[in-house]
PDB file of C-alpha atoms and ligand atoms in Angstrom:
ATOM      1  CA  UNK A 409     -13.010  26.390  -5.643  1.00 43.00           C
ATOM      2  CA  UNK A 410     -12.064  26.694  -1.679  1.00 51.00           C
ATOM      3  CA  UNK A 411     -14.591  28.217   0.967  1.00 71.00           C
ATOM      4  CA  UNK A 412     -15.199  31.285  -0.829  1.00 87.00           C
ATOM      5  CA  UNK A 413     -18.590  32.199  -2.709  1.00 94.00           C
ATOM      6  CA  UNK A 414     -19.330  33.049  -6.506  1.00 95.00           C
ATOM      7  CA  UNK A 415     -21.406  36.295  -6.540  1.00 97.00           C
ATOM      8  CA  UNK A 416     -23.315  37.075  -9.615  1.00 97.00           C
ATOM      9  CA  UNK A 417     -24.351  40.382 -10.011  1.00 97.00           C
ATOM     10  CA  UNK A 418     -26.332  41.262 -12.841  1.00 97.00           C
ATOM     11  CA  UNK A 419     -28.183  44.794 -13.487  1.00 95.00           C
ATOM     12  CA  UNK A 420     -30.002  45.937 -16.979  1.00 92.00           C
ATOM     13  CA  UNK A 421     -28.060  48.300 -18.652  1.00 89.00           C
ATOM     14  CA  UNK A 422     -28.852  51.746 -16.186  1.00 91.00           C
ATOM     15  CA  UNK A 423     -28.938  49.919 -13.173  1.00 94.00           C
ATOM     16  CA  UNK A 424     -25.729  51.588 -11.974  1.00 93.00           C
ATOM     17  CA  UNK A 425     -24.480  48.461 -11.820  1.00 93.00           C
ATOM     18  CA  UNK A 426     -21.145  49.534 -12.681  1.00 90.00           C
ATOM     19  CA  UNK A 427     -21.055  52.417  -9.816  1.00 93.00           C
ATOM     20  CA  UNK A 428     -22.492  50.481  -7.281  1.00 96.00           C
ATOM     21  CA  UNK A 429     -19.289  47.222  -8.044  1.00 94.00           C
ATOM     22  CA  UNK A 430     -16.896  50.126  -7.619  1.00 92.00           C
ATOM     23  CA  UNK A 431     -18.041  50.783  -4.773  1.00 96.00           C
ATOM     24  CA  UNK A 432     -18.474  47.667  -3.057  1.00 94.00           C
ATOM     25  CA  UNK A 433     -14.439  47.017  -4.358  1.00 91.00           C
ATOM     26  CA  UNK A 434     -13.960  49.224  -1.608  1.00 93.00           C
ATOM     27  CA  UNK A 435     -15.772  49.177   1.467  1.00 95.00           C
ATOM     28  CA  UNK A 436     -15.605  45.099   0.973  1.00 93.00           C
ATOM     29  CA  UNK A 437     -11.612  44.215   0.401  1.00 87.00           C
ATOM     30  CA  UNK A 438     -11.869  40.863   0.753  1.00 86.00           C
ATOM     31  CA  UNK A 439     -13.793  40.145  -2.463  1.00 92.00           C
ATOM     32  CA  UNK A 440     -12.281  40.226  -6.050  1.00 92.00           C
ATOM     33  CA  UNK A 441     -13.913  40.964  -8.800  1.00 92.00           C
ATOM     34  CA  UNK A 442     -13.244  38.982 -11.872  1.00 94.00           C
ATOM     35  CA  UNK A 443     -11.923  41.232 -14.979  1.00 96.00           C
ATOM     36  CA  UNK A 444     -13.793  39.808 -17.946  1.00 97.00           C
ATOM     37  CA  UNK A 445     -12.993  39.567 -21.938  1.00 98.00           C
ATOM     38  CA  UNK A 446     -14.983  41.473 -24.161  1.00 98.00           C
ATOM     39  CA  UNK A 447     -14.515  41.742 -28.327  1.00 98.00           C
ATOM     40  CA  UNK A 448     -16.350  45.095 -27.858  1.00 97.00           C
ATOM     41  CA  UNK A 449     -13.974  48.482 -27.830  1.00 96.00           C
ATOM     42  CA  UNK A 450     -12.849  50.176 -24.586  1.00 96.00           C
ATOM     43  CA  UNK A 451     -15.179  53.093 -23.830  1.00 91.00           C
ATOM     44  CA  UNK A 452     -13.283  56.249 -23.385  1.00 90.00           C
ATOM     45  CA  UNK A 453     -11.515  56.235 -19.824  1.00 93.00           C
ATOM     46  CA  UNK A 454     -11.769  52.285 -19.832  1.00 94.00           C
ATOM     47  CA  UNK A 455      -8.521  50.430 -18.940  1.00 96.00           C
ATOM     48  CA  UNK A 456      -6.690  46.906 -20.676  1.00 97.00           C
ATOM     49  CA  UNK A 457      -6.792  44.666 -17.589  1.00 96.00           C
ATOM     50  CA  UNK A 458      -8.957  47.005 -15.323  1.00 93.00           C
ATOM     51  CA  UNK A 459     -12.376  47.444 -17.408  1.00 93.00           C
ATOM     52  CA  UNK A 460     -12.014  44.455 -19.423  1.00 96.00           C
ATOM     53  CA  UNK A 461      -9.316  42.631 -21.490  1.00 98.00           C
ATOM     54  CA  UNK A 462      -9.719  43.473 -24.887  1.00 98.00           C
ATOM     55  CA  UNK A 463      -9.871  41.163 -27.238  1.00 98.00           C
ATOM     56  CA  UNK A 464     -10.642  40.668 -31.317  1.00 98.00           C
ATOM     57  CA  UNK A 465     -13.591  38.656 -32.274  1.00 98.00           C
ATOM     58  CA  UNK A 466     -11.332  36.200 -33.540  1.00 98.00           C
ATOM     59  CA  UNK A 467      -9.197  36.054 -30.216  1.00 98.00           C
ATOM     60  CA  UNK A 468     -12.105  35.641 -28.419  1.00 98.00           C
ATOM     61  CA  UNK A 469     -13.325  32.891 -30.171  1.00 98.00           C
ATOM     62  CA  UNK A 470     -10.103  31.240 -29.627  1.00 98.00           C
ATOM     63  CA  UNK A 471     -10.171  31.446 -25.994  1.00 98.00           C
ATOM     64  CA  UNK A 472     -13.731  29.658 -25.976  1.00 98.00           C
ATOM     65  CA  UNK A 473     -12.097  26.952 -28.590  1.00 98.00           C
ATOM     66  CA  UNK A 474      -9.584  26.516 -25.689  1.00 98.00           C
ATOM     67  CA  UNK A 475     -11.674  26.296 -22.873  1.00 97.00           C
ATOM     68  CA  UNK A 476     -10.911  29.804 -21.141  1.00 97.00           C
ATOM     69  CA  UNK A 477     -13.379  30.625 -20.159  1.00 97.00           C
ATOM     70  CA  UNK A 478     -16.218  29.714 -17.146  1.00 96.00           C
ATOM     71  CA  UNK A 479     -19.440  30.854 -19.628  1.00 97.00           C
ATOM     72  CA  UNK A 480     -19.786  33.528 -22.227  1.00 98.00           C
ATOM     73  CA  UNK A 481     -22.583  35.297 -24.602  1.00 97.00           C
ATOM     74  CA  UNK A 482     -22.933  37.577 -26.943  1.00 96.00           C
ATOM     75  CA  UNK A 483     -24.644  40.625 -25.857  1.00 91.00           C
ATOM     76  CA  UNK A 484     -25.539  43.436 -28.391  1.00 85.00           C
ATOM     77  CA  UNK A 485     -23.459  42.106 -31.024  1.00 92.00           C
ATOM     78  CA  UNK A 486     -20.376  41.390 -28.774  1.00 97.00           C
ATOM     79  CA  UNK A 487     -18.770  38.545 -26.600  1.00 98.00           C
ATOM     80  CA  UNK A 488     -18.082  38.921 -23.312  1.00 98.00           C
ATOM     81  CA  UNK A 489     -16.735  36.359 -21.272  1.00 98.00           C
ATOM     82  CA  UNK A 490     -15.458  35.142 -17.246  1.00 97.00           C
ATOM     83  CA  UNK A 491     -11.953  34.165 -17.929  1.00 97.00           C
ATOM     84  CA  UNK A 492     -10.999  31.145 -15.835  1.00 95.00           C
ATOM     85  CA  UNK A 493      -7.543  32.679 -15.460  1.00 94.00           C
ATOM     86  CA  UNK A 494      -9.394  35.194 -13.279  1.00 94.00           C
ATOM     87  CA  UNK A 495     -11.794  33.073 -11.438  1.00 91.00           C
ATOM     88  CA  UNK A 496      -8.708  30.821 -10.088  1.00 89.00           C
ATOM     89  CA  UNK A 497      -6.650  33.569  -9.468  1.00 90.00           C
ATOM     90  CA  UNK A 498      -8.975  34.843  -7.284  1.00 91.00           C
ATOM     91  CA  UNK A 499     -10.382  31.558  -5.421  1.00 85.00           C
ATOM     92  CA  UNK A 500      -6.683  30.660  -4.538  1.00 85.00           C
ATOM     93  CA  UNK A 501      -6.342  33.799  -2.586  1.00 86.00           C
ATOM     94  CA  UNK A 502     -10.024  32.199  -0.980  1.00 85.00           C
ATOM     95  CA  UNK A 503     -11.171  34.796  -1.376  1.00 91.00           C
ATOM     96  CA  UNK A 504     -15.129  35.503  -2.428  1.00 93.00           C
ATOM     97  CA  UNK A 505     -15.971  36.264  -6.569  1.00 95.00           C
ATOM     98  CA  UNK A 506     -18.218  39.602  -7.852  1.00 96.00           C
ATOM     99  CA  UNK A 507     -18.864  38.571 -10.836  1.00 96.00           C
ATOM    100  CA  UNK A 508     -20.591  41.645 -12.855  1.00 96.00           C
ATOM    101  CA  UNK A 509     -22.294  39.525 -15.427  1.00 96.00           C
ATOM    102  CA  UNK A 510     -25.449  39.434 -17.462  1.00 94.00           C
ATOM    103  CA  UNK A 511     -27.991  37.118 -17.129  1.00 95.00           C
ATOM    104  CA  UNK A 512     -27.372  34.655 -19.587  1.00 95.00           C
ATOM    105  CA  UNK A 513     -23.670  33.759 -18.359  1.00 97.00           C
ATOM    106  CA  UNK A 514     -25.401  34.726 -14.377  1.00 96.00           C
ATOM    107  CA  UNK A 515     -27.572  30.987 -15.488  1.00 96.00           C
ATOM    108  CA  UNK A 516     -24.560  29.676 -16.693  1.00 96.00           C
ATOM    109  CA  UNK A 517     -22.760  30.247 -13.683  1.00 96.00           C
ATOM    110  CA  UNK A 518     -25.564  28.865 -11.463  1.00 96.00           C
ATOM    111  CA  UNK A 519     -25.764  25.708 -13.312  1.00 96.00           C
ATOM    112  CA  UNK A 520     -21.799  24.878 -13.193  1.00 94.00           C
ATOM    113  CA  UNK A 521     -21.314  25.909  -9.433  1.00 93.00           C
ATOM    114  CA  UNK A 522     -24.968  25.360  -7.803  1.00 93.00           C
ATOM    115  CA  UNK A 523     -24.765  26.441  -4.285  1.00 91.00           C
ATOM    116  CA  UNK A 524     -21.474  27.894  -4.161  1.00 92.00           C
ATOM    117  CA  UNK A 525     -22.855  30.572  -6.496  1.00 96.00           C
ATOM    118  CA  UNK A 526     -25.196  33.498  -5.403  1.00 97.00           C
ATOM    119  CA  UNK A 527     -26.999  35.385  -7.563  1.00 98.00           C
ATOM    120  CA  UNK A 528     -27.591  39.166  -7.323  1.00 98.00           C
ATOM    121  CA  UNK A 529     -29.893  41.268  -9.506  1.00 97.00           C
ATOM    122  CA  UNK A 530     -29.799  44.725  -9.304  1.00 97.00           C
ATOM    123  CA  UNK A 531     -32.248  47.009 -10.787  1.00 96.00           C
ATOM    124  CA  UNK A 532     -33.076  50.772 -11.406  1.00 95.00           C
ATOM    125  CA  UNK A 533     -36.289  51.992  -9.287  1.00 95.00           C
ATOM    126  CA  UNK A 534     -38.625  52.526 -12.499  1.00 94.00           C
ATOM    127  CA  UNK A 535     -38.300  51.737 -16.144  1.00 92.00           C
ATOM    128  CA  UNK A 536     -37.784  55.649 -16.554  1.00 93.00           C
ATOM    129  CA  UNK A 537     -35.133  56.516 -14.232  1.00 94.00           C
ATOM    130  CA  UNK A 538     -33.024  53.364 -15.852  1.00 92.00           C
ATOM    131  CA  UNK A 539     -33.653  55.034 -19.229  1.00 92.00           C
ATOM    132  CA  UNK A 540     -32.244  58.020 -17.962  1.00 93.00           C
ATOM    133  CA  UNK A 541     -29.158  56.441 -16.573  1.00 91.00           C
ATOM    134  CA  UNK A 542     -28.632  54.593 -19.433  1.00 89.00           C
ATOM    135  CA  UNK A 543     -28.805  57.775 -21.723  1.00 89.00           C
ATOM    136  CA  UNK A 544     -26.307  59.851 -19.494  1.00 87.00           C
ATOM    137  CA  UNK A 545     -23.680  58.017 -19.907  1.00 75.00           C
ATOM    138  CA  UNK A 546     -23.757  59.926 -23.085  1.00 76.00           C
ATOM    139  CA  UNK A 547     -21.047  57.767 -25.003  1.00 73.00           C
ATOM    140  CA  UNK A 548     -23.380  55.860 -27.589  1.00 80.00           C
ATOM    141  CA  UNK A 549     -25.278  56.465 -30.579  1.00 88.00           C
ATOM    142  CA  UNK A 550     -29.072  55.723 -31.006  1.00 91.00           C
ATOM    143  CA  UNK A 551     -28.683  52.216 -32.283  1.00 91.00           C
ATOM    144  CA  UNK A 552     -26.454  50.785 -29.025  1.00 87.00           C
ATOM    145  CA  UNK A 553     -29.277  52.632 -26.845  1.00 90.00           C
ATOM    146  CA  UNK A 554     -32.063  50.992 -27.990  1.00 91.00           C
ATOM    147  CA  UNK A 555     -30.290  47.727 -28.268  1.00 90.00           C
ATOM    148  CA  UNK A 556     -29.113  48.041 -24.415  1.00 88.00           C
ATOM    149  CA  UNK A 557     -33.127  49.262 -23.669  1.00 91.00           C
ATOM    150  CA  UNK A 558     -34.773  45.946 -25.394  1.00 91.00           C
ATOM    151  CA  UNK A 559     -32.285  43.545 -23.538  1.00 90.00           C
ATOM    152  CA  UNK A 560     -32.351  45.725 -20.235  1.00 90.00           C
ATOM    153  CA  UNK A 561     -36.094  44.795 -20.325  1.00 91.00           C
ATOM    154  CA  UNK A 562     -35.189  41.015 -21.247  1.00 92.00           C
ATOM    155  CA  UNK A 563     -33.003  40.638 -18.501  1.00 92.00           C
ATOM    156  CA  UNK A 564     -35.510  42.297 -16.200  1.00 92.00           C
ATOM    157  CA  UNK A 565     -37.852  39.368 -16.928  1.00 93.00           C
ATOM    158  CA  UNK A 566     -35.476  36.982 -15.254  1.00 94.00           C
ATOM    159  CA  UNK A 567     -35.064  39.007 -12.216  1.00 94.00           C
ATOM    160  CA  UNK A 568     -37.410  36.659 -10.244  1.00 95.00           C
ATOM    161  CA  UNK A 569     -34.911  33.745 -10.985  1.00 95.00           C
ATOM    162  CA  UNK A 570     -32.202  35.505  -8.950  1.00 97.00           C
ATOM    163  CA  UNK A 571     -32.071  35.232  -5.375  1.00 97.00           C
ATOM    164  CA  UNK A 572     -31.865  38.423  -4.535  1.00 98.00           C
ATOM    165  CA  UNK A 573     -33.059  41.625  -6.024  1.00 97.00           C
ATOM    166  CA  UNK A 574     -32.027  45.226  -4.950  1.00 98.00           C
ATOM    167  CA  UNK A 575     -33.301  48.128  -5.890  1.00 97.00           C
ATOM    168  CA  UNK A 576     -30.575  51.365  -6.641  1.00 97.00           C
ATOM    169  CA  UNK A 577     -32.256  54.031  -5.532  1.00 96.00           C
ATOM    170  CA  UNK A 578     -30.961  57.707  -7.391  1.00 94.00           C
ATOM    171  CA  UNK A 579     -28.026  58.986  -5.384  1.00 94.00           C
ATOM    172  CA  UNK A 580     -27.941  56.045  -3.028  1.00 96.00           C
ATOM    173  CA  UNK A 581     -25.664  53.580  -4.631  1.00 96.00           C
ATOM    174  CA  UNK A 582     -23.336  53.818  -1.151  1.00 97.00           C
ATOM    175  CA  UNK A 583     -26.220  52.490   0.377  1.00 97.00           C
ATOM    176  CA  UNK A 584     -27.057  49.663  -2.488  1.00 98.00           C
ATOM    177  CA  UNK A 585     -23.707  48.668  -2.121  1.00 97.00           C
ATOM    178  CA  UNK A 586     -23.959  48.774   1.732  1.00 97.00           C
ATOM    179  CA  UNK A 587     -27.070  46.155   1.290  1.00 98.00           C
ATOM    180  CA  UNK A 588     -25.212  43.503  -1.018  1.00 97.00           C
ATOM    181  CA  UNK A 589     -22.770  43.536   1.485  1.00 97.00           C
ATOM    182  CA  UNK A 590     -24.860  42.551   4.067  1.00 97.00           C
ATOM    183  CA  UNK A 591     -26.049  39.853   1.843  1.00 97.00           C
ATOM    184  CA  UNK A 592     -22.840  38.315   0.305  1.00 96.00           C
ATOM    185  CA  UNK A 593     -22.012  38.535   4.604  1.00 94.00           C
ATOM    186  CA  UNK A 594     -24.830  36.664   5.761  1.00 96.00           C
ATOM    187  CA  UNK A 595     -24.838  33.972   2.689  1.00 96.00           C
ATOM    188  CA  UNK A 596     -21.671  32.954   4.393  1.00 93.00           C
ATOM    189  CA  UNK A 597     -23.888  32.580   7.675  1.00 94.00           C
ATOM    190  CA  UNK A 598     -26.883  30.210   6.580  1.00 94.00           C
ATOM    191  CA  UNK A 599     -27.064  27.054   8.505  1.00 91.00           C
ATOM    192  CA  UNK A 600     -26.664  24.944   5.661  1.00 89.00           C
ATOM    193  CA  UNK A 601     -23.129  26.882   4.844  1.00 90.00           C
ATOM    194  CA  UNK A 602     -22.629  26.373   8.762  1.00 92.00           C
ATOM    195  CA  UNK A 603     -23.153  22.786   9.147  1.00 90.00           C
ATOM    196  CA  UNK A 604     -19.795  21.753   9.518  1.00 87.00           C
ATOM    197  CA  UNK A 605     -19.032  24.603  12.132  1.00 90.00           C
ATOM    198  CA  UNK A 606     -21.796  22.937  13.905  1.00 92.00           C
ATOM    199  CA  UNK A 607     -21.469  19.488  13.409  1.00 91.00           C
ATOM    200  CA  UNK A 608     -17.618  20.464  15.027  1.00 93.00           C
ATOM    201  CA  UNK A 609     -19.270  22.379  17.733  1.00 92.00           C
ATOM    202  CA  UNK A 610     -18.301  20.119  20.728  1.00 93.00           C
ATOM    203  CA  UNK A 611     -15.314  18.203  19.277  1.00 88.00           C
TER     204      UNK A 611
HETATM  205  P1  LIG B1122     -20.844  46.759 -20.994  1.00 65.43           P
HETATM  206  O1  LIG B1122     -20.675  46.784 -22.473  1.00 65.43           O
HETATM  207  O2  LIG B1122     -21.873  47.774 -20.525  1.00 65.43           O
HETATM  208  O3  LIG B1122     -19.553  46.883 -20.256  1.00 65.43           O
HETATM  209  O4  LIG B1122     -21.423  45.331 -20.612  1.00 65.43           O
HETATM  210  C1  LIG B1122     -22.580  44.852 -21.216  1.00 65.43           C
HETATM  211  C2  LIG B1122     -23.141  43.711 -20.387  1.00 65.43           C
HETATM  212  O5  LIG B1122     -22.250  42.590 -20.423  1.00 65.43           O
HETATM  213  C3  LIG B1122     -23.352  44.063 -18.913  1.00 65.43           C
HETATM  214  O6  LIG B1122     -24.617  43.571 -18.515  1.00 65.43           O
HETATM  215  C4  LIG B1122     -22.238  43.323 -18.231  1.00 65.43           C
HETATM  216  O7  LIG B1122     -22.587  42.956 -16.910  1.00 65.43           O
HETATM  217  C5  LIG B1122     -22.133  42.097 -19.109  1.00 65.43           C
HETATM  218  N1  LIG B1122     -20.853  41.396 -18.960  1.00 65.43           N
HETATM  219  C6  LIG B1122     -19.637  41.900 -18.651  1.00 65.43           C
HETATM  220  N2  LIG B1122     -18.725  40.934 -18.576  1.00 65.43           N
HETATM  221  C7  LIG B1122     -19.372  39.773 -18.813  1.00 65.43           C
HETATM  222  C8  LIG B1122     -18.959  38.387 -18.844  1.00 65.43           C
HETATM  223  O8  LIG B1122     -17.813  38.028 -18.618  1.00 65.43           O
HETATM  224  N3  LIG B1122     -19.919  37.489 -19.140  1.00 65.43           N
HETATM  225  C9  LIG B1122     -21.212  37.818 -19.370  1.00 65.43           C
HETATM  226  N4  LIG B1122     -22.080  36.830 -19.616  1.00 65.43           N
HETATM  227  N5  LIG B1122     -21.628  39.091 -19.342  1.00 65.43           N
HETATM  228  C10 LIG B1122     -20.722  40.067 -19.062  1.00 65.43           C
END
């Protein structure tokens, strides 16, 4: 997969997760974030190709029969996958990965690419402000909320396996994104990333 780095970023549902990648698409052109399948239904205002592909369940199960795609899971009684068409697409341009992923296909991820794969988590600042969030959004019924709240607090429990964990302060996701930047910019600068450049130094 070239020079360029696989970055996982995960969030519990009313993170902001989804503002904050926006974001980041633009103040930090030279990444490319991977459009993933999903078997569950466009939200209103989501986009075929932009959001997500759509797919059936049936469709979807096809693409893992065929080897598609780089991990999937099911998550509140949907698939949702990283399609490999996207990942390559992306890594021949060498350019870096976003990857807006959960946390069981963010494991996945780190166990098929090791340390060309950096893993983000991205969290609300308390358990009530991401509950908040989460219920703004205003587009789901009861049941889908309190499905999304019991795995948001899973997936919070593995936030100490990630290697990085920002916090999305309210009305400061220009500033979260601001911060991953700085990280996915100085993962390329570690001295074990470096080692050829230095190694080269005097040649
Ligand atoms: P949503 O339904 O809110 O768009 O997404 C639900 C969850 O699925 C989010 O945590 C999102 O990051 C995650 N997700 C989106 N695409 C993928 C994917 O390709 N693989 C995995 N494992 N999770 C995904």
């Amino acid at each position: 997969m070239n020079n360029g780095l696989v970055f996982v970023i995960s969030g519990p549902s009313g993170s902001g997760k989804g503002t904050v990648v926006e974001i980041l698409r633009k103040i930090y052109s030279k990444v490319g974030v991977a459009v993933s399948a999903t078997s569950r239904l466009p939200r209103e205002g989501e986009l075929e190709g932009v959001n997500y592909y759509y797919k059936t369940r049936e469709q979807f199960e096809e693409l893992i029969r065929n080897g598609d795609v780089l991990e999937y899971t099911e998550y509140n009684g949907n698939y949702y996958g990283t399609l490999k068409s996207e990942a390559e697409r992306i890594t021949a341009e060498g350019r870096d990965i976003i990857l807006e992923i959960e946390v069981d296909g963010g494991s996945q991820i780190k166990k098929l690419l090791g340390e060309q794969c950096v893993t983000i988590m991205l969290i609300a600042p308390d358990a009530d402000e991401q509950e908040r969030r989460l219920r703004g959004r205003g587009t789901e019924s009861e049941e889908v909320i309190l499905g999304r709240l019991a795995r948001a607090r899973e997936e919070m429990m593995e936030a100490v396996k990630y290697d990085y964990v920002v916090v999305n302060e309210t009305g400061k996701s220009e500033e979260c994104a601001e911060t991953i930047v700085s990280i996915m910019k100085a993962e390329h600068q570690t001295s074990r990333r470096m080692s050829k450049y230095i190694n080269d130094y005097f040649d």
